[in-house]
PDB file of C-alpha atoms in Angstrom:
ATOM      1  CA  ASP K   6      19.157  11.970   0.878  1.00 67.00           C
ATOM      2  CA  VAL K   7      15.544  11.236   1.644  1.00 64.00           C
ATOM      3  CA  LYS K   8      14.846   7.583   1.811  1.00 90.00           C
ATOM      4  CA  VAL K   9      11.392   6.075   1.490  1.00 95.00           C
ATOM      5  CA  THR K  10      11.229   2.345   1.936  1.00 95.00           C
ATOM      6  CA  GLN K  11       8.400  -0.094   1.404  1.00 95.00           C
ATOM      7  CA  SER K  12       8.154  -3.417   3.173  1.00 91.00           C
ATOM      8  CA  SER K  13       7.962  -5.620   0.085  1.00 91.00           C
ATOM      9  CA  ARG K  14       8.837  -5.284  -3.608  1.00 93.00           C
ATOM     10  CA  TYR K  15       6.586  -8.176  -4.620  1.00 95.00           C
ATOM     11  CA  LEU K  16       3.643  -9.661  -2.804  1.00 96.00           C
ATOM     12  CA  VAL K  17       1.216 -12.429  -3.739  1.00 97.00           C
ATOM     13  CA  LYS K  18      -1.986 -12.804  -1.754  1.00 97.00           C
ATOM     14  CA  ARG K  19      -5.225 -14.694  -2.056  1.00 97.00           C
ATOM     15  CA  THR K  20      -8.681 -13.194  -2.448  1.00 97.00           C
ATOM     16  CA  GLY K  21     -10.164 -12.295   0.918  1.00 97.00           C
ATOM     17  CA  GLU K  22      -6.862 -12.007   2.755  1.00 97.00           C
ATOM     18  CA  LYS K  23      -6.055  -8.931   4.816  1.00 97.00           C
ATOM     19  CA  VAL K  24      -2.979  -7.239   3.382  1.00 97.00           C
ATOM     20  CA  PHE K  25      -0.650  -4.742   5.031  1.00 97.00           C
ATOM     21  CA  LEU K  26       1.706  -2.551   3.010  1.00 97.00           C
ATOM     22  CA  GLU K  27       4.192  -0.631   5.090  1.00 97.00           C
ATOM     23  CA  CYS K  28       6.010   2.564   4.200  1.00 97.00           C
ATOM     24  CA  VAL K  29       8.732   4.294   6.195  1.00 97.00           C
ATOM     25  CA  GLN K  30      10.464   7.606   5.523  1.00 96.00           C
ATOM     26  CA  ASP K  31      13.523   8.883   7.322  1.00 94.00           C
ATOM     27  CA  MET K  32      13.372  12.645   6.750  1.00 90.00           C
ATOM     28  CA  ASP K  33      10.758  13.769   9.232  1.00 91.00           C
ATOM     29  CA  HIS K  34       8.267  14.636   6.503  1.00 92.00           C
ATOM     30  CA  GLU K  35       4.790  15.731   7.560  1.00 92.00           C
ATOM     31  CA  ASN K  36       2.989  14.438   4.496  1.00 93.00           C
ATOM     32  CA  MET K  37       2.743  10.871   3.302  1.00 95.00           C
ATOM     33  CA  PHE K  38       0.817   9.395   0.395  1.00 95.00           C
ATOM     34  CA  TRP K  39      -0.324   6.079  -1.009  1.00 97.00           C
ATOM     35  CA  TYR K  40      -0.848   5.768  -4.758  1.00 96.00           C
ATOM     36  CA  ARG K  41      -1.909   3.010  -7.023  1.00 96.00           C
ATOM     37  CA  GLN K  42      -0.213   2.839 -10.443  1.00 95.00           C
ATOM     38  CA  ASP K  43      -1.914   1.084 -13.351  1.00 93.00           C
ATOM     39  CA  PRO K  44      -0.955   1.191 -17.054  1.00 89.00           C
ATOM     40  CA  GLY K  45      -2.702   4.007 -18.894  1.00 86.00           C
ATOM     41  CA  LEU K  46      -4.074   5.484 -15.687  1.00 88.00           C
ATOM     42  CA  GLY K  47      -0.949   6.954 -14.157  1.00 89.00           C
ATOM     43  CA  LEU K  48      -0.858   7.401 -10.411  1.00 92.00           C
ATOM     44  CA  ARG K  49      -4.116   7.584  -8.521  1.00 92.00           C
ATOM     45  CA  LEU K  50      -4.198   8.762  -4.949  1.00 93.00           C
ATOM     46  CA  ILE K  51      -5.703   6.328  -2.463  1.00 95.00           C
ATOM     47  CA  TYR K  52      -5.104   8.126   0.841  1.00 95.00           C
ATOM     48  CA  PHE K  53      -2.803  10.728   2.246  1.00 93.00           C
ATOM     49  CA  SER K  54      -1.838  11.902   5.685  1.00 94.00           C
ATOM     50  CA  TYR K  55      -0.599  15.333   6.700  1.00 91.00           C
ATOM     51  CA  ASP K  56       0.118  14.514  10.318  1.00 90.00           C
ATOM     52  CA  VAL K  57       0.234  11.651  12.763  1.00 91.00           C
ATOM     53  CA  LYS K  58      -3.185  10.021  13.176  1.00 88.00           C
ATOM     54  CA  MET K  59      -4.593  12.260  10.441  1.00 91.00           C
ATOM     55  CA  LYS K  60      -5.757  10.911   7.103  1.00 93.00           C
ATOM     56  CA  GLU K  61      -7.708  12.069   4.110  1.00 92.00           C
ATOM     57  CA  LYS K  62      -9.286  10.115   1.292  1.00 93.00           C
ATOM     58  CA  GLY K  63      -7.930  10.445  -2.183  1.00 91.00           C
ATOM     59  CA  ASP K  64      -9.629   9.547  -5.429  1.00 89.00           C
ATOM     60  CA  ILE K  65      -9.975   5.790  -4.912  1.00 94.00           C
ATOM     61  CA  PRO K  66     -10.207   4.942  -1.184  1.00 95.00           C
ATOM     62  CA  GLU K  67     -12.807   2.171  -1.521  1.00 96.00           C
ATOM     63  CA  GLY K  68     -11.501  -1.152  -0.273  1.00 96.00           C
ATOM     64  CA  TYR K  69      -8.531   0.454   1.478  1.00 97.00           C
ATOM     65  CA  SER K  70      -7.755   1.922   4.862  1.00 97.00           C
ATOM     66  CA  VAL K  71      -4.636   3.517   6.305  1.00 97.00           C
ATOM     67  CA  SER K  72      -2.886   3.956   9.599  1.00 96.00           C
ATOM     68  CA  ARG K  73      -0.362   6.529  10.735  1.00 96.00           C
ATOM     69  CA  GLU K  74       0.566   5.997  14.339  1.00 94.00           C
ATOM     70  CA  LYS K  75       4.079   7.422  13.981  1.00 95.00           C
ATOM     71  CA  LYS K  76       5.299  10.263  11.833  1.00 94.00           C
ATOM     72  CA  GLU K  77       7.715   8.136   9.839  1.00 95.00           C
ATOM     73  CA  ARG K  78       5.369   5.235   9.095  1.00 97.00           C
ATOM     74  CA  PHE K  79       2.279   5.095   6.899  1.00 97.00           C
ATOM     75  CA  SER K  80       0.519   1.799   6.376  1.00 97.00           C
ATOM     76  CA  LEU K  81      -1.971   0.829   3.685  1.00 98.00           C
ATOM     77  CA  ILE K  82      -4.428  -1.915   4.559  1.00 98.00           C
ATOM     78  CA  LEU K  83      -6.524  -3.969   2.188  1.00 97.00           C
ATOM     79  CA  GLU K  84      -9.236  -5.298   4.476  1.00 94.00           C
ATOM     80  CA  SER K  85     -10.270  -8.106   2.127  1.00 97.00           C
ATOM     81  CA  ALA K  86      -8.105  -8.300  -0.955  1.00 97.00           C
ATOM     82  CA  SER K  87      -9.795  -8.691  -4.314  1.00 97.00           C
ATOM     83  CA  THR K  88      -8.375  -9.456  -7.750  1.00 97.00           C
ATOM     84  CA  ASN K  89      -9.080  -5.907  -8.951  1.00 96.00           C
ATOM     85  CA  GLN K  90      -6.609  -4.665  -6.362  1.00 97.00           C
ATOM     86  CA  THR K  91      -3.762  -6.316  -8.239  1.00 98.00           C
ATOM     87  CA  SER K  92      -1.526  -3.348  -8.987  1.00 97.00           C
ATOM     88  CA  MET K  93       1.667  -1.451  -8.229  1.00 96.00           C
ATOM     89  CA  TYR K  94       1.427   0.505  -4.991  1.00 97.00           C
ATOM     90  CA  LEU K  95       3.658   3.516  -4.464  1.00 97.00           C
ATOM     91  CA  CYS K  96       4.270   5.338  -1.228  1.00 97.00           C
ATOM     92  CA  ALA K  97       5.575   8.900  -1.164  1.00 95.00           C
ATOM     93  CA  SER K  98       6.394  11.597   1.338  1.00 94.00           C
ATOM     94  CA  SER K  99       6.881  15.349   1.186  1.00 91.00           C
ATOM     95  CA  LEU K 100       7.972  18.100   3.525  1.00 88.00           C
ATOM     96  CA  VAL K 101       5.596  20.664   2.077  1.00 80.00           C
ATOM     97  CA  ARG K 102       2.205  19.588   0.875  1.00 74.00           C
ATOM     98  CA  TYR K 103       2.332  20.754  -2.747  1.00 75.00           C
ATOM     99  CA  ASN K 104       6.027  20.402  -3.255  1.00 83.00           C
ATOM    100  CA  GLU K 105       8.325  17.612  -4.332  1.00 88.00           C
ATOM    101  CA  GLN K 106       7.314  14.119  -3.337  1.00 92.00           C
ATOM    102  CA  PHE K 107       9.864  11.406  -2.671  1.00 93.00           C
ATOM    103  CA  PHE K 108       8.828   7.938  -3.686  1.00 95.00           C
ATOM    104  CA  GLY K 109       9.486   4.463  -2.417  1.00 95.00           C
ATOM    105  CA  PRO K 110      10.441   1.637  -4.786  1.00 94.00           C
ATOM    106  CA  GLY K 111       6.869   0.345  -4.996  1.00 95.00           C
ATOM    107  CA  THR K 112       5.159  -2.906  -4.097  1.00 96.00           C
ATOM    108  CA  ARG K 113       3.777  -5.007  -6.894  1.00 96.00           C
ATOM    109  CA  LEU K 114       0.798  -6.785  -5.396  1.00 97.00           C
ATOM    110  CA  THR K 115      -0.859  -9.738  -7.090  1.00 97.00           C
ATOM    111  CA  VAL K 116      -4.158 -10.994  -5.706  1.00 97.00           C
ATOM    112  CA  LEU K 117      -5.091 -14.491  -6.874  1.00 96.00           C
TER     113      LEU K 117
ATOM    114  CA  ALA E  27     -11.598  13.904 -12.741  1.00 52.00           C
ATOM    115  CA  GLN E  28      -8.327  13.795 -14.591  1.00 52.00           C
ATOM    116  CA  THR E  29      -6.788  17.239 -14.475  1.00 84.00           C
ATOM    117  CA  VAL E  30      -3.374  16.442 -15.902  1.00 91.00           C
ATOM    118  CA  THR E  31      -3.198  15.266 -19.488  1.00 93.00           C
ATOM    119  CA  GLN E  32      -0.256  13.661 -21.218  1.00 95.00           C
ATOM    120  CA  SER E  33      -1.383  13.144 -24.782  1.00 94.00           C
ATOM    121  CA  GLN E  34       1.540  10.957 -25.847  1.00 96.00           C
ATOM    122  CA  PRO E  35       1.379   7.460 -24.337  1.00 95.00           C
ATOM    123  CA  GLU E  36       4.634   6.546 -26.077  1.00 97.00           C
ATOM    124  CA  MET E  37       7.481   8.467 -27.644  1.00 97.00           C
ATOM    125  CA  SER E  38      10.681   7.401 -29.302  1.00 97.00           C
ATOM    126  CA  VAL E  39      13.909   9.321 -29.855  1.00 97.00           C
ATOM    127  CA  GLN E  40      17.252   8.569 -31.422  1.00 97.00           C
ATOM    128  CA  GLU E  41      20.251   8.734 -29.124  1.00 97.00           C
ATOM    129  CA  ALA E  42      21.759  12.258 -29.072  1.00 97.00           C
ATOM    130  CA  GLU E  43      18.581  13.800 -30.522  1.00 97.00           C
ATOM    131  CA  THR E  44      16.034  16.018 -28.787  1.00 98.00           C
ATOM    132  CA  VAL E  45      12.542  15.033 -27.740  1.00 98.00           C
ATOM    133  CA  THR E  46       9.662  16.974 -26.205  1.00 98.00           C
ATOM    134  CA  LEU E  47       7.019  15.438 -23.972  1.00 98.00           C
ATOM    135  CA  SER E  48       3.790  17.370 -23.612  1.00 97.00           C
ATOM    136  CA  CYS E  49       1.603  17.986 -20.600  1.00 97.00           C
ATOM    137  CA  THR E  50      -1.443  20.143 -19.932  1.00 96.00           C
ATOM    138  CA  TYR E  51      -2.974  20.689 -16.544  1.00 93.00           C
ATOM    139  CA  ASP E  52      -5.837  22.402 -14.818  1.00 88.00           C
ATOM    140  CA  THR E  53      -5.494  23.918 -11.396  1.00 81.00           C
ATOM    141  CA  SER E  54      -7.322  26.535  -9.404  1.00 78.00           C
ATOM    142  CA  GLU E  55      -4.222  27.385  -7.421  1.00 76.00           C
ATOM    143  CA  SER E  56      -2.676  30.780  -8.016  1.00 76.00           C
ATOM    144  CA  ASP E  57       0.815  29.974  -6.832  1.00 81.00           C
ATOM    145  CA  TYR E  58       2.052  26.459  -7.396  1.00 85.00           C
ATOM    146  CA  TYR E  59       4.782  24.153  -8.545  1.00 90.00           C
ATOM    147  CA  LEU E  60       4.730  21.814 -11.514  1.00 93.00           C
ATOM    148  CA  PHE E  61       6.823  18.677 -11.701  1.00 95.00           C
ATOM    149  CA  TRP E  62       8.195  16.132 -14.117  1.00 97.00           C
ATOM    150  CA  TYR E  63       9.083  12.745 -12.650  1.00 97.00           C
ATOM    151  CA  LYS E  64      10.994   9.895 -14.235  1.00 97.00           C
ATOM    152  CA  GLN E  65      10.376   6.216 -13.505  1.00 96.00           C
ATOM    153  CA  PRO E  66      13.052   3.961 -15.066  1.00 93.00           C
ATOM    154  CA  PRO E  67      12.140   0.315 -15.600  1.00 89.00           C
ATOM    155  CA  SER E  68      11.884  -1.463 -12.237  1.00 81.00           C
ATOM    156  CA  ARG E  69      13.384   1.517 -10.468  1.00 84.00           C
ATOM    157  CA  GLN E  70      12.245   4.264  -8.150  1.00 90.00           C
ATOM    158  CA  MET E  71      10.396   7.362  -9.342  1.00 94.00           C
ATOM    159  CA  ILE E  72      12.594  10.429  -9.121  1.00 94.00           C
ATOM    160  CA  LEU E  73      12.128  14.133  -9.715  1.00 94.00           C
ATOM    161  CA  VAL E  74      13.497  15.400 -13.018  1.00 96.00           C
ATOM    162  CA  ILE E  75      12.616  19.064 -12.883  1.00 96.00           C
ATOM    163  CA  ARG E  76      10.385  21.527 -11.057  1.00 95.00           C
ATOM    164  CA  GLN E  77       8.835  24.771 -12.277  1.00 94.00           C
ATOM    165  CA  GLU E  78       7.530  27.520 -10.022  1.00 91.00           C
ATOM    166  CA  ALA E  79       4.425  28.980 -11.619  1.00 88.00           C
ATOM    167  CA  TYR E  80       5.115  32.530 -10.559  1.00 88.00           C
ATOM    168  CA  LYS E  81       8.486  32.528 -12.320  1.00 87.00           C
ATOM    169  CA  GLN E  82       8.564  33.663 -15.924  1.00 82.00           C
ATOM    170  CA  GLN E  83      11.811  31.874 -16.649  1.00 90.00           C
ATOM    171  CA  ASN E  84      11.620  28.263 -17.743  1.00 94.00           C
ATOM    172  CA  ALA E  85      13.397  25.820 -15.459  1.00 93.00           C
ATOM    173  CA  THR E  86      16.490  24.003 -16.703  1.00 94.00           C
ATOM    174  CA  GLU E  87      18.414  21.091 -15.236  1.00 93.00           C
ATOM    175  CA  ASN E  88      21.350  20.084 -17.402  1.00 95.00           C
ATOM    176  CA  ARG E  89      19.860  18.396 -20.500  1.00 97.00           C
ATOM    177  CA  PHE E  90      16.294  18.800 -19.241  1.00 97.00           C
ATOM    178  CA  SER E  91      14.272  21.954 -19.689  1.00 97.00           C
ATOM    179  CA  VAL E  92      10.635  22.942 -19.643  1.00 97.00           C
ATOM    180  CA  ASN E  93       8.462  25.122 -21.817  1.00 96.00           C
ATOM    181  CA  PHE E  94       5.972  26.587 -19.386  1.00 94.00           C
ATOM    182  CA  GLN E  95       2.994  28.443 -20.824  1.00 93.00           C
ATOM    183  CA  LYS E  96       0.971  29.550 -17.821  1.00 90.00           C
ATOM    184  CA  ALA E  97      -1.968  31.025 -19.698  1.00 90.00           C
ATOM    185  CA  ALA E  98      -2.332  27.870 -21.771  1.00 92.00           C
ATOM    186  CA  LYS E  99      -1.679  25.654 -18.731  1.00 91.00           C
ATOM    187  CA  SER E 100       0.925  23.798 -20.694  1.00 94.00           C
ATOM    188  CA  PHE E 101       4.125  22.349 -19.261  1.00 94.00           C
ATOM    189  CA  SER E 102       6.256  20.383 -21.706  1.00 97.00           C
ATOM    190  CA  LEU E 103       9.574  18.673 -21.009  1.00 98.00           C
ATOM    191  CA  LYS E 104      12.434  18.885 -23.474  1.00 98.00           C
ATOM    192  CA  ILE E 105      15.248  16.360 -23.282  1.00 98.00           C
ATOM    193  CA  SER E 106      18.330  17.363 -25.274  1.00 97.00           C
ATOM    194  CA  ASP E 107      21.140  15.037 -26.342  1.00 97.00           C
ATOM    195  CA  SER E 108      19.062  12.001 -25.363  1.00 97.00           C
ATOM    196  CA  GLN E 109      20.919   9.150 -23.722  1.00 97.00           C
ATOM    197  CA  LEU E 110      20.065   5.478 -23.337  1.00 96.00           C
ATOM    198  CA  GLY E 111      19.580   6.074 -19.623  1.00 95.00           C
ATOM    199  CA  ASP E 112      16.741   8.483 -20.354  1.00 97.00           C
ATOM    200  CA  ALA E 113      14.508   5.568 -21.320  1.00 97.00           C
ATOM    201  CA  ALA E 114      11.714   5.554 -18.751  1.00 97.00           C
ATOM    202  CA  MET E 115       8.127   6.476 -17.984  1.00 96.00           C
ATOM    203  CA  TYR E 116       7.750  10.201 -17.497  1.00 97.00           C
ATOM    204  CA  PHE E 117       4.949  11.690 -15.436  1.00 96.00           C
ATOM    205  CA  CYS E 118       3.982  15.314 -15.067  1.00 96.00           C
ATOM    206  CA  ALA E 119       2.230  16.476 -11.916  1.00 94.00           C
ATOM    207  CA  SER E 120       0.356  19.556 -10.752  1.00 90.00           C
ATOM    208  CA  PRO E 121      -1.523  20.495  -7.578  1.00 81.00           C
ATOM    209  CA  ASN E 122      -5.265  20.128  -7.444  1.00 76.00           C
ATOM    210  CA  ASN E 123      -7.404  21.032  -4.442  1.00 69.00           C
ATOM    211  CA  ASN E 124      -5.847  19.160  -1.564  1.00 68.00           C
ATOM    212  CA  ASP E 125      -3.435  16.906  -3.382  1.00 78.00           C
ATOM    213  CA  MET E 126      -1.150  16.418  -6.340  1.00 84.00           C
ATOM    214  CA  ARG E 127      -2.418  15.042  -9.624  1.00 88.00           C
ATOM    215  CA  PHE E 128      -0.332  12.981 -12.021  1.00 92.00           C
ATOM    216  CA  GLY E 129      -0.742  12.415 -15.720  1.00 92.00           C
ATOM    217  CA  ALA E 130      -1.091   8.945 -17.222  1.00 93.00           C
ATOM    218  CA  GLY E 131       2.567   8.969 -18.241  1.00 95.00           C
ATOM    219  CA  THR E 132       4.626   8.875 -21.430  1.00 97.00           C
ATOM    220  CA  ARG E 133       6.863   5.906 -22.114  1.00 96.00           C
ATOM    221  CA  LEU E 134      10.077   7.144 -23.727  1.00 98.00           C
ATOM    222  CA  THR E 135      12.206   4.778 -25.767  1.00 97.00           C
ATOM    223  CA  VAL E 136      15.731   5.786 -26.762  1.00 97.00           C
ATOM    224  CA  LYS E 137      17.133   4.111 -29.861  1.00 97.00           C
ATOM    225  CA  PRO E 138      20.905   3.600 -30.117  1.00 94.00           C
TER     226      PRO E 138
END
């Protein structure tokens, strides 16, 4: 079974802090994704990566950056956290770009 | 722009009855997959069912089936013999340009 893990289930940070969300997958998938999930808005793509050191912006990249130094790990960085970044963050991976995505358990981030 | 529309924010079904969740999408792809995902409360998002657009036959997975109308770009999910464990958020997803787009979700409640 594919396993996608995220470093924290719950995280509380203060405004202005730098925040790192880590995601690791164990099935050698090429593609990895970071989404933000908010009620009534579904999942919105922040960034995705189709290969090591490669990244592409999604719909809402402002205020975020990503890093993919190794194939299995995809990190989301909030350079200076703000209260409007309070949300559920989901990481996913897929073998083929437009095929099934496997999701991590999510990180619920609260920015105070 | 939102290209996947789930018009039912909430649905309710009696245990053992059948319920249909609707989804419409817009894609410029000619050959693609469509997906329904389930997100139980506080649990990981998982794939429910996948439909290949070039196949005429509607996909079926046990109690879950789809009604795929390619010309209308409609992709509804039918859950038969609903069980308490079916209570969850359901998201449909379709490809769009370089990524996958998700609907806003339908929250399904199952009444005993």
